[in-house]
Amino acid sequence: MSTQLDPIVSEFETQEQADSYDRWFRAKVQEALESDKPRLPHDEAMARVDRLIAERKRQHAG
């Protein structure tokens, strides 16, 4: 039986959904920690996001 969750307390409808998401999220974090991909410093990531936002604003303005 599914345990219903209060929508004020949780974004999930049931405890089973919350548990499933938690397992998925933890697996993704572990995958990232074990990845051989080069790390991207926070400042560089934020600069990329800022450029992307500015580009989208220009596209929508024109």
mmCIF file of C-alpha atoms in Angstrom:
data_model
loop_
_atom_site.group_PDB
_atom_site.id
_atom_site.type_symbol
_atom_site.label_atom_id
_atom_site.label_comp_id
_atom_site.label_asym_id
_atom_site.label_seq_id
_atom_site.Cartn_x
_atom_site.Cartn_y
_atom_site.Cartn_z
ATOM 1 C CA MET A 1 0.000 0.000 0.000
ATOM 2 C CA SER A 2 1.243 3.496 -0.832
ATOM 3 C CA THR A 3 1.798 5.919 1.982
ATOM 4 C CA GLN A 4 0.310 9.258 0.975
ATOM 5 C CA LEU A 5 2.427 12.322 1.714
ATOM 6 C CA ASP A 6 1.226 15.791 2.643
ATOM 7 C CA PRO A 7 1.746 18.143 -0.361
ATOM 8 C CA ILE A 8 2.827 20.875 2.041
ATOM 9 C CA VAL A 9 5.660 18.678 3.292
ATOM 10 C CA SER A 10 6.699 16.797 0.136
ATOM 11 C CA GLU A 11 6.673 17.296 -3.593
ATOM 12 C CA PHE A 12 5.946 13.586 -4.004
ATOM 13 C CA GLU A 13 2.531 11.982 -3.718
ATOM 14 C CA THR A 14 3.732 8.816 -1.998
ATOM 15 C CA GLN A 15 6.644 7.662 0.122
ATOM 16 C CA GLU A 16 7.484 5.145 -2.587
ATOM 17 C CA GLN A 17 7.918 7.974 -5.122
ATOM 18 C CA ALA A 18 10.125 9.868 -2.682
ATOM 19 C CA ASP A 19 12.252 6.769 -2.025
ATOM 20 C CA SER A 20 12.564 6.060 -5.749
ATOM 21 C CA TYR A 21 13.708 9.604 -6.457
ATOM 22 C CA ASP A 22 16.182 9.447 -3.562
ATOM 23 C CA ARG A 23 17.738 6.266 -4.971
ATOM 24 C CA TRP A 24 17.960 7.800 -8.455
ATOM 25 C CA PHE A 25 19.484 11.025 -7.125
ATOM 26 C CA ARG A 26 22.082 9.229 -5.006
ATOM 27 C CA ALA A 27 23.071 7.077 -8.003
ATOM 28 C CA LYS A 28 23.525 10.182 -10.173
ATOM 29 C CA VAL A 29 25.687 11.844 -7.505
ATOM 30 C CA GLN A 30 27.810 8.708 -7.152
ATOM 31 C CA GLU A 31 28.153 8.498 -10.936
ATOM 32 C CA ALA A 32 29.374 12.098 -11.036
ATOM 33 C CA LEU A 33 31.837 11.522 -8.209
ATOM 34 C CA GLU A 34 33.291 8.505 -10.029
ATOM 35 C CA SER A 35 33.425 10.241 -13.412
ATOM 36 C CA ASP A 36 36.733 10.792 -15.189
ATOM 37 C CA LYS A 37 35.398 13.914 -16.893
ATOM 38 C CA PRO A 38 37.344 17.080 -16.127
ATOM 39 C CA ARG A 39 35.831 19.208 -13.377
ATOM 40 C CA LEU A 40 34.352 22.603 -14.203
ATOM 41 C CA PRO A 41 35.135 25.315 -11.647
ATOM 42 C CA HIS A 42 32.110 27.108 -10.218
ATOM 43 C CA ASP A 43 33.160 30.516 -11.565
ATOM 44 C CA GLU A 44 33.484 29.127 -15.087
ATOM 45 C CA ALA A 45 30.130 27.359 -14.862
ATOM 46 C CA MET A 46 28.432 30.546 -13.663
ATOM 47 C CA ALA A 47 30.094 32.569 -16.444
ATOM 48 C CA ARG A 48 28.705 30.106 -19.007
ATOM 49 C CA VAL A 49 25.227 30.360 -17.504
ATOM 50 C CA ASP A 50 25.417 34.167 -17.448
ATOM 51 C CA ARG A 51 26.407 34.204 -21.135
ATOM 52 C CA LEU A 52 23.560 31.817 -21.980
ATOM 53 C CA ILE A 53 21.024 33.971 -20.127
ATOM 54 C CA ALA A 54 22.291 37.133 -21.821
ATOM 55 C CA GLU A 55 22.061 35.439 -25.223
ATOM 56 C CA ARG A 56 18.487 34.307 -24.580
ATOM 57 C CA LYS A 57 17.520 37.816 -23.461
ATOM 58 C CA ARG A 58 18.988 39.258 -26.675
ATOM 59 C CA GLN A 59 17.079 36.687 -28.750
ATOM 60 C CA HIS A 60 13.783 37.510 -27.074
ATOM 61 C CA ALA A 61 14.361 41.273 -27.227
ATOM 62 C CA GLY A 62 15.015 41.303 -30.952
#
